[in-house]
Coordinates of C-alpha atoms in Angstrom, one line a residue:
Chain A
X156 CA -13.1 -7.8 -106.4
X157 CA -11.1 -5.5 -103.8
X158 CA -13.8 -2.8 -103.9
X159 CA -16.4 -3.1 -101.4
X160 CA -20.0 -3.7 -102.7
X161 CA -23.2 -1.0 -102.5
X162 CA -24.4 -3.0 -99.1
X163 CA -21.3 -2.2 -97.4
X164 CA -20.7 0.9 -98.7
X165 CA -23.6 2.6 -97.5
X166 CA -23.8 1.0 -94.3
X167 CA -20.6 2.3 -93.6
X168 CA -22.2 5.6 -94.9
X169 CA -24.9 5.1 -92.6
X170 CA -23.1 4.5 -89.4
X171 CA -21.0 7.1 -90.0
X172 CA -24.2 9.2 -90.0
X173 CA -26.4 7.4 -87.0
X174 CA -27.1 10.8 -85.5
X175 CA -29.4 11.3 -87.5
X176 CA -31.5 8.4 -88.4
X177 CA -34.8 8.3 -87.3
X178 CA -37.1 6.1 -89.6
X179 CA -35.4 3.3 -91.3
X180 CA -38.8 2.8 -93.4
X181 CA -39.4 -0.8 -93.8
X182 CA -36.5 -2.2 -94.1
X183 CA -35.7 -5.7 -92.7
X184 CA -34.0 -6.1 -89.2
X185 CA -30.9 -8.2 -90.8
X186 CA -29.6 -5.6 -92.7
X187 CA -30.2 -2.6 -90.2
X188 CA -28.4 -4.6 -87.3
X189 CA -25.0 -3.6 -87.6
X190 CA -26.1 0.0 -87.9
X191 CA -29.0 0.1 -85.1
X192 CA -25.9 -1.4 -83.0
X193 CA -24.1 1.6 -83.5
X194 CA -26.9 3.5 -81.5
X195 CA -25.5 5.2 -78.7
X196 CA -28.9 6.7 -77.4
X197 CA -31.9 4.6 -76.1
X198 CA -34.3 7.4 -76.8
X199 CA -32.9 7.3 -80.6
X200 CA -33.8 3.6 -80.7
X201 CA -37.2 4.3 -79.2
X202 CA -37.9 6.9 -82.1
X203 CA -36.7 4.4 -84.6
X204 CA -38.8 1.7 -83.0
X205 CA -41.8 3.8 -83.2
X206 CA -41.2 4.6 -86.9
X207 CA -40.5 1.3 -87.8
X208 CA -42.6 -1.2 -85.8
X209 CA -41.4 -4.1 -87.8
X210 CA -38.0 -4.1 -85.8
X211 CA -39.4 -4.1 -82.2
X212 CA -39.3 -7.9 -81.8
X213 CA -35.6 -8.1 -82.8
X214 CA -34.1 -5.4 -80.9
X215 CA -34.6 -7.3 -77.7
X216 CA -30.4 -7.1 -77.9
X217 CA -30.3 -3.8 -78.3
X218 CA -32.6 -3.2 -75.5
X219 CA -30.4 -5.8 -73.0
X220 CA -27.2 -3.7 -74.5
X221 CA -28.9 -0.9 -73.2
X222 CA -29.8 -2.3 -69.4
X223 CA -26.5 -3.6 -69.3
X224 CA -24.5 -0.5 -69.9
X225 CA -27.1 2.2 -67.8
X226 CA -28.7 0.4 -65.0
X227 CA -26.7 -1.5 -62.2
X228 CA -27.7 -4.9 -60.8
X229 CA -30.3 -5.1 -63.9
X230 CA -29.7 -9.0 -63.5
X231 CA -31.8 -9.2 -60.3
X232 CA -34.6 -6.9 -61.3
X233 CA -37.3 -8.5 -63.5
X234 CA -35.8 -7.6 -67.0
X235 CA -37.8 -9.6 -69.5
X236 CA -41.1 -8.2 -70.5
X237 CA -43.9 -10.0 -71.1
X238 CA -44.2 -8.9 -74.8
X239 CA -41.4 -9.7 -76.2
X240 CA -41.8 -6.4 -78.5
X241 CA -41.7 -3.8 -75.6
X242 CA -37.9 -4.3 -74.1
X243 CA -37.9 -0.5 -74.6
X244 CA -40.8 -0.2 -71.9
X245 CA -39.0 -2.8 -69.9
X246 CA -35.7 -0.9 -70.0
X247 CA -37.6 3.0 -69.5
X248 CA -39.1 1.3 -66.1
X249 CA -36.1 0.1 -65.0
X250 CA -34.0 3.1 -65.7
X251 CA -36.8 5.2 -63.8
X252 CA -36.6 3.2 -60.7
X253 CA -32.9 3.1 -60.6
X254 CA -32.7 7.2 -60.8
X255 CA -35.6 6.8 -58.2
X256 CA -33.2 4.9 -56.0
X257 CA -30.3 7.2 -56.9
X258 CA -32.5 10.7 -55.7
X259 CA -33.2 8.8 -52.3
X260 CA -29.7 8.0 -51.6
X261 CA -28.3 11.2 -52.7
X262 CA -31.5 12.5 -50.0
X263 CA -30.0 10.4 -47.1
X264 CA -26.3 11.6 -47.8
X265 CA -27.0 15.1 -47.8
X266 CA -28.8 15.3 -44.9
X267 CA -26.1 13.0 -43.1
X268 CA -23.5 15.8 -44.5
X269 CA -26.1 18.6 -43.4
X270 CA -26.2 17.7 -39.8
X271 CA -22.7 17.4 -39.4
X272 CA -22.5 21.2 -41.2
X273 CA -25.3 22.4 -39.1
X274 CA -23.1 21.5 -35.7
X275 CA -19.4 22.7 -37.5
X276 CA -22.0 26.2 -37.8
X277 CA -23.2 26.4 -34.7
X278 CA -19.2 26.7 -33.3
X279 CA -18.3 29.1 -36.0
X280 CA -18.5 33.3 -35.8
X281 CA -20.9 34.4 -38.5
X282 CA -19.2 37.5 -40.2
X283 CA -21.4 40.4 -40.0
X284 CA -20.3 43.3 -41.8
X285 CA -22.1 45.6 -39.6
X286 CA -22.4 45.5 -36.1
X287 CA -25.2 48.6 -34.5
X288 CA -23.9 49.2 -30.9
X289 CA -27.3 49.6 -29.3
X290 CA -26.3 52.9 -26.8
X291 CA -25.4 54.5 -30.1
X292 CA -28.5 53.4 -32.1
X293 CA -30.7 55.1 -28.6
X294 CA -28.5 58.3 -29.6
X295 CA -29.7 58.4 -33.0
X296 CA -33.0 56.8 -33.7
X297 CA -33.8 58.7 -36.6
X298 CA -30.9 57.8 -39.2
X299 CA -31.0 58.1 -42.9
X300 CA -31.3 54.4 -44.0
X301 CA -31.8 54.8 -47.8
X302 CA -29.5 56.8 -49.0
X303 CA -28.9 56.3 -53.0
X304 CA -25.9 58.3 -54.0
X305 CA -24.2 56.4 -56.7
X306 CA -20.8 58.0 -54.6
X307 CA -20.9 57.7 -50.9
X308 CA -18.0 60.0 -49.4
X309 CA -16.2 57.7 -46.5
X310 CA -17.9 54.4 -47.6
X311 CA -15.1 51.8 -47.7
X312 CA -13.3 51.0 -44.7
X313 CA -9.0 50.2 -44.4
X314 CA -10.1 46.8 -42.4
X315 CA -11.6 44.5 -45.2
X316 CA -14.3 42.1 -42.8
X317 CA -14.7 39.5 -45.4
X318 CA -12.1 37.1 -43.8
X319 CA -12.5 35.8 -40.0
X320 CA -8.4 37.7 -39.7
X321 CA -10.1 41.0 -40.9
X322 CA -12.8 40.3 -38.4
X323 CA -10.7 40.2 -35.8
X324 CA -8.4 42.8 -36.1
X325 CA -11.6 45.1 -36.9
X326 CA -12.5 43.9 -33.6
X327 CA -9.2 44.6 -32.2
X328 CA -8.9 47.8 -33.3
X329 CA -12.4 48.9 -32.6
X330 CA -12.1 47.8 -29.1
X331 CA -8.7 50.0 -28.7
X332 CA -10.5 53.3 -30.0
X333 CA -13.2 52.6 -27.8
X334 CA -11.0 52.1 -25.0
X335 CA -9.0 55.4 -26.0
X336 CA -11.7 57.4 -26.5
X337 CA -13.5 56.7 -22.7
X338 CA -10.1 56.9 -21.8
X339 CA -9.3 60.2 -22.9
X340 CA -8.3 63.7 -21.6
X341 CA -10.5 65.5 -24.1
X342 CA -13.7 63.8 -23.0
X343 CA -13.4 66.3 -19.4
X344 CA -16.1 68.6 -19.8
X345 CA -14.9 72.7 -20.1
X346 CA -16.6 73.9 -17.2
X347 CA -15.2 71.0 -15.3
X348 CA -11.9 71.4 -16.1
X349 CA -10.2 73.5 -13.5
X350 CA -12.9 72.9 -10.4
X351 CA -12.0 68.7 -11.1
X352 CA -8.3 69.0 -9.7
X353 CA -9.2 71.0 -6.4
X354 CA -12.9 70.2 -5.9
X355 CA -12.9 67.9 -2.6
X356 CA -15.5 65.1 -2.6
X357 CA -14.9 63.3 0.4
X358 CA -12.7 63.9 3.3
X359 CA -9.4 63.2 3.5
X360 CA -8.7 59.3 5.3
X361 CA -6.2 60.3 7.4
X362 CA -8.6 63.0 9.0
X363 CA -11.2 60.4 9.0
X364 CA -9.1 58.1 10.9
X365 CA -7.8 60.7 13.1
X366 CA -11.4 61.6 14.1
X367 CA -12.3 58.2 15.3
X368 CA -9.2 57.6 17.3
X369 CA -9.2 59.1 20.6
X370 CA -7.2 62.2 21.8
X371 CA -3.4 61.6 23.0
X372 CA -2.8 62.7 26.6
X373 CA -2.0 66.2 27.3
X374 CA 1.6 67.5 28.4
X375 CA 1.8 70.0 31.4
X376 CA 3.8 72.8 30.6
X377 CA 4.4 72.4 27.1
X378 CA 3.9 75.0 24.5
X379 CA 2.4 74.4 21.6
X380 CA 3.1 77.5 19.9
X381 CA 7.3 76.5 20.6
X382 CA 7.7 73.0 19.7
X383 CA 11.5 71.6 20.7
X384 CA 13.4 71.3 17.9
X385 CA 13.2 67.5 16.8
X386 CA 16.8 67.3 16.0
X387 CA 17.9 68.1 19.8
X388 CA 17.5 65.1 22.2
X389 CA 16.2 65.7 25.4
X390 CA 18.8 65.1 28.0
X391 CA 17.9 64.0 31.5
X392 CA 19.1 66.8 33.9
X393 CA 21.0 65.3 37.1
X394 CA 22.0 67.4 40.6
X395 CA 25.2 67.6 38.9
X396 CA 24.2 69.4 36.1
X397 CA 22.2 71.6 39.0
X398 CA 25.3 72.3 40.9
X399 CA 27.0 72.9 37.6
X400 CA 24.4 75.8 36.2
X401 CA 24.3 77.1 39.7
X402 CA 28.1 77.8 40.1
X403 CA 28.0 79.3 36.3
X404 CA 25.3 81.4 37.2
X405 CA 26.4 82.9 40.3
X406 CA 30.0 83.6 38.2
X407 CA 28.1 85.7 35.5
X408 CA 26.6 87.5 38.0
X409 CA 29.5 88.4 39.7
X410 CA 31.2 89.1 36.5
X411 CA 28.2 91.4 35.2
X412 CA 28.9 93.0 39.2
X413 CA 32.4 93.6 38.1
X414 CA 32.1 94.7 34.9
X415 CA 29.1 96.9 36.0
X416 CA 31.2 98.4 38.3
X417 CA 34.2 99.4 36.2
X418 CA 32.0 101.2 33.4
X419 CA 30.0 102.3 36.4
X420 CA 26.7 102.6 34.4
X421 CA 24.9 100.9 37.0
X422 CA 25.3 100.8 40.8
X423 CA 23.7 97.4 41.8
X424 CA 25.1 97.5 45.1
X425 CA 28.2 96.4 47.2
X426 CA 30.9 95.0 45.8
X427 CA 30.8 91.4 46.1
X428 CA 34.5 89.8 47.2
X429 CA 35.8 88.0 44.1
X430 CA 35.0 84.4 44.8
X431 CA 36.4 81.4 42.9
X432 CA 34.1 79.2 41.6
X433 CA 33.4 76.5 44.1
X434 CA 33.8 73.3 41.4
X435 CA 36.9 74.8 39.5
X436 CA 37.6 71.0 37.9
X437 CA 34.5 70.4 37.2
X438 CA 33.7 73.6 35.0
X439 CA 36.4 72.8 32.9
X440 CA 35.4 68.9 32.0
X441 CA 31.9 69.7 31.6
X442 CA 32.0 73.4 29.9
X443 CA 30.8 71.8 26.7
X444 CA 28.3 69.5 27.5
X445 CA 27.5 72.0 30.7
X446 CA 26.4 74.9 27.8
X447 CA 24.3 72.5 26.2
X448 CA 22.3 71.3 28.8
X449 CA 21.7 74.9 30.0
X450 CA 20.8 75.6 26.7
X451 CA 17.4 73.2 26.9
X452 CA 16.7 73.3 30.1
X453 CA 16.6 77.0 30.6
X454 CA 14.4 77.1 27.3
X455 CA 11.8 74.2 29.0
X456 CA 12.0 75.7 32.7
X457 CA 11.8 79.3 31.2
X458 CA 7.7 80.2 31.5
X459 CA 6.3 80.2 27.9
X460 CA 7.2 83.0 26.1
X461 CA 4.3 84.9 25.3
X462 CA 3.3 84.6 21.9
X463 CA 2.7 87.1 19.5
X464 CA -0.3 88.5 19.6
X465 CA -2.6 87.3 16.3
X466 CA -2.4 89.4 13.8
X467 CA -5.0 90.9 12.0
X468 CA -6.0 88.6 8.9
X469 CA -7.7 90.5 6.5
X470 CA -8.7 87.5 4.3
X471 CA -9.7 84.2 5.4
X472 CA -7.7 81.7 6.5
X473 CA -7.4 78.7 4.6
X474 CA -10.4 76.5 4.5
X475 CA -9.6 73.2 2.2
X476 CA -13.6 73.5 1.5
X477 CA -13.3 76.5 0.1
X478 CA -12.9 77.4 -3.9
X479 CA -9.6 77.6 -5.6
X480 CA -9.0 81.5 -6.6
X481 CA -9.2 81.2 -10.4
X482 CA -6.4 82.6 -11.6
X483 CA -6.7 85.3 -14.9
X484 CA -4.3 83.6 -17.9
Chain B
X140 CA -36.3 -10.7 -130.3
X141 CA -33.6 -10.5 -128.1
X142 CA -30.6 -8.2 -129.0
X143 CA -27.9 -8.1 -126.9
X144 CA -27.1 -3.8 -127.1
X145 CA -23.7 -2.7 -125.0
X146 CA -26.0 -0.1 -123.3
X147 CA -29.2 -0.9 -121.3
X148 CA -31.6 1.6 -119.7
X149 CA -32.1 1.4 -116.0
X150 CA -35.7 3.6 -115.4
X151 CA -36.5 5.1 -111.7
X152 CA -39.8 5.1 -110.7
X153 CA -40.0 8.7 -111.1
X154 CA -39.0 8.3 -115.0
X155 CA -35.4 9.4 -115.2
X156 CA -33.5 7.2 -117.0
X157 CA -30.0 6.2 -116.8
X158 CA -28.1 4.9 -120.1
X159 CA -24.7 2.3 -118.7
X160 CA -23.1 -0.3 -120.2
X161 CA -24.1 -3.7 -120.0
X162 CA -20.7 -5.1 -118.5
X163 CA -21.3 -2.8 -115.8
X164 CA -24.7 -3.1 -115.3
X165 CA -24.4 -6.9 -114.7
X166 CA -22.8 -5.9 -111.4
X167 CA -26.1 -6.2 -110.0
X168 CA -27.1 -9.6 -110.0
X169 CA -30.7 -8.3 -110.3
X170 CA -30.4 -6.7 -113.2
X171 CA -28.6 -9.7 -115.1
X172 CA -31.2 -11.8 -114.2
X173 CA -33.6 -9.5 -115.8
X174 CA -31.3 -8.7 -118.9
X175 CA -31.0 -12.4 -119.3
X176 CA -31.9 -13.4 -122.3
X177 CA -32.5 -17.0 -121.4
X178 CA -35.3 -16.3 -119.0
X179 CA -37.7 -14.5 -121.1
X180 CA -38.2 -11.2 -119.2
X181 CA -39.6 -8.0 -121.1
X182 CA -36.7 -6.3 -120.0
X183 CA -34.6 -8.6 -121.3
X184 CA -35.6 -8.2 -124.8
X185 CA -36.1 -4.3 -124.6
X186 CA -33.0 -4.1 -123.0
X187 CA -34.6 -2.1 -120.3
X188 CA -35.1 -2.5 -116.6
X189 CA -37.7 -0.5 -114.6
X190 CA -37.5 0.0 -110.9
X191 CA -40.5 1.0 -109.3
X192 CA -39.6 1.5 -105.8
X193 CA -36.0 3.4 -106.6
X194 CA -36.4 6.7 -107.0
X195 CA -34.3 8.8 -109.6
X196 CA -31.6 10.1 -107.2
X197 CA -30.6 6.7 -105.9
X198 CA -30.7 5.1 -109.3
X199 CA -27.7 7.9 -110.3
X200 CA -26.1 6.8 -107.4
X201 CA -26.3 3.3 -108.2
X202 CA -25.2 3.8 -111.3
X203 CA -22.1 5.8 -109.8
X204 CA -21.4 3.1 -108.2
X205 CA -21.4 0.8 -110.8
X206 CA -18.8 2.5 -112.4
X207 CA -17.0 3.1 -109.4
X208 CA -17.0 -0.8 -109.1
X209 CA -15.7 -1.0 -113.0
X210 CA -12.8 1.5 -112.7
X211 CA -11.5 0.1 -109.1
X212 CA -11.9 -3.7 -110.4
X213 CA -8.2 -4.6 -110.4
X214 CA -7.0 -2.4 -107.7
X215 CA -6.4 -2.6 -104.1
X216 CA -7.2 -0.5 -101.4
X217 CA -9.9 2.2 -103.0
X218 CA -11.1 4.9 -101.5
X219 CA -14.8 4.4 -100.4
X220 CA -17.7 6.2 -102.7
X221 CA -18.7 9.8 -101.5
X222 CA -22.6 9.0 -100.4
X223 CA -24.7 11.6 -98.9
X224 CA -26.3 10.9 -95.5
X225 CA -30.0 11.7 -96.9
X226 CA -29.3 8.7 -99.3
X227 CA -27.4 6.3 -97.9
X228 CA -30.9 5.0 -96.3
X229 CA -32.6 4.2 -99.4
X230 CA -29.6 3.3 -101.1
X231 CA -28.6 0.6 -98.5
X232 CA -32.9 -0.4 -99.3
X233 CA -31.7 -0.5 -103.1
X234 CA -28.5 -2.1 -103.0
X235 CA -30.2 -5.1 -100.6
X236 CA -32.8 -5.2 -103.5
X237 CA -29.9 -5.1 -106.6
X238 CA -27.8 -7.6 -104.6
X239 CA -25.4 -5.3 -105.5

């Protein structure tokens, strides 16, 4: 007959329901085999074991099934209990002591991969999101630390520190304003402001050094008050150039006779005979260079000129120690 | 005195009764032993059978079934019977006990 008898069918109807079967009453092992195969759980068979005592000897597969498929290397532990109706206590022991071995291993590993994480740590930056400068924290000792305003004005900041690159340029950027601020034209004090650029702290060096080194030798004759003009060298006067100022000298006087004479303002005496210039040649060659030795010398030889008497200072003179003159804006 | 009816009564332990045909009772090779009228059972010659350990729900399935089995005789391929999970326990127990 094609139809499928009663035994089949509701075995079929059984395994397709093995979820929940729990007690198969008292029904004999032969028939329930194909079905208690079908179990996927070995707590489900222990349940049905329990309910149903009579199948405990003959589930001895089922229990081997079970070691086979959850615990490894189940050949070389002792598998095979001594009552041949407890293969479910056989395979709980043996499950426990594999998960056992599991735990330990898994124990071994991570602290093999937590040293190695410990020593990455130790090189990296930890990212802390707030960093208190310890001057500033002496500034203000007393700050508010609770403050629980749902909205906090100024809270969030434009340089997000959850990344080491946000770290960094926070750093960066901190550093700069830090830098700017010390820096700064506006951190000069206002009563400082205008007695900073003239106030004198120390001596200037070259005085310093000038002190120390000894004086320079003194020049007879010379006049401080009428330094020579440093563009003019200083030519050496020869018995020449004597000669030479002599006979121009004598002509002016005999021309200032002369001329005297003809205006007649002054009488200085007898008239002199007009006399030519003993070196006629030479006045001509030497008229140039002639007027500009006479020029020096007759400035050195002349006694110094008297100076000017001081003149009567009604302030003080200037005294680099003395205040700048603050001047009304 | 045996009669051979067309019907016979299959009785469940907890009294319900199920009237089927003979031809499809005799399915069961339990039951045709018992209806047989050669071997001198009581249920044989009242044409009844009573089953103490099947309870009335399974007996209407197993008398479902017998008919199931009658109407599907010749063909191929059928579609399996619709059994309930809360049954199909006890009615695997029965049909091991019908030898059905």
């Amino acid at each position: 007959m094609p139809c499928s008898s009663l035994l089949d069918l509701s075995r079929r109807a059984c395994i397709r329901n093995i979820d929940g079967i729990t007690d198969v009453g008292d029904l004999p092992y032969h028939l329930l085999r194909p079905i208690l195969l079908k179990v996927e759980n070995p707590e489900q068979l222990r349940e049905i074991e329990t309910a149903s005592p009579q199948i405990c000897g003959h589930d001895a597969e089922l229990w081997r099934a079970f070691m086979k498929r959850d615990i490894p290397n189940w050949e070389k532990k002792p598998h095979e209990p001594r009552n041949p109706n407890s293969w479910g206590k056989v395979y709980r022991k043996l499950l426990r002591e594999d998960e056992e071995e599991q735990r330990q291993s898994e124990e071994a590993l991570r602290a093999a991969l937590n040293i190695r994480k410990e020593e990455k740590e130790k090189n990296q930056a930890t990212i802390i999101h707030k960093a208190i400068d310890p001057e500033k924290r002496k500034a203000r000792p007393a700050a508010k630390s609770s403050s629980t305003a749902l909205l906090s004005f100024g809270g969030g900041s434009r340089t997000k520190t959850n990344t080491a690159q946000g770290v960094l340029d926070r750093a960066r950027r901190e550093t700069q304003e830090t830098r700017n601020a010390r820096n700064s034209a506006l951190t000069m004090p206002t009563h400082l402001l205008n007695v900073k650029a003239s106030q004198v702290r120390q001596a200037p060096r070259g005085m310093v050094v000038g002190y120390n080194r000894p004086a320079p030798p003194k020049i007879v004759g010379s006049s401080i008050s009428r330094p020579a003009p440093i563009f003019i060298s200083r030519p050496v006067v020869t018995d020449r150039d004597r000669a030479l100022n002599a006979a121009i000298r004598s002509e002016r006087e005999e021309k200032e006779r002369r001329l005297k004479a003809l205006t007649g303002l002054s009488n200085t005496g007898a008239q002199k005979p007009l006399a030519p210039p003993r070196v006629p040649g030479a006045r001509g060659i030497a008229s140039l260079p002639g007027i500009a030795a006479a020029g020096s010398p007759t400035s050195r030889t002349a006694s110094p000129a008297p100076a000017p008497a001081p003149q009567q200072r009604k302030r003080p003179g200037y005294d680099p120690f003395m205040a700048v003159k603050r001047r009304k804006v | 005195m045996a009669e051979t009816t067309d019907y016979v009564t299959l009785i469940s332990n907890d009294g319900f009764e199920f009237v089927v045909q003979r031809s499809s009772a005799c399915i069961a090779e339990a039951i045709k032993r018992m209806l047989d009228p050669r071997n001198n059972f009581s249920e044989a010659q009242t044409n009844t059978c009573k089953f103490e350990n099947i309870s009335g729900v399974v007996l209407e399935k197993v008398c479902e079934y017998l008919y199931y089995h009658e109407k599907f005789r010749d063909q191929k391929d059928v579609p399996d019977m619709d059994i309930p999970p809360e049954l199909c326990l006890e009615l695997l127990m029965a049909a091991d006990y019908l030898n059905v």
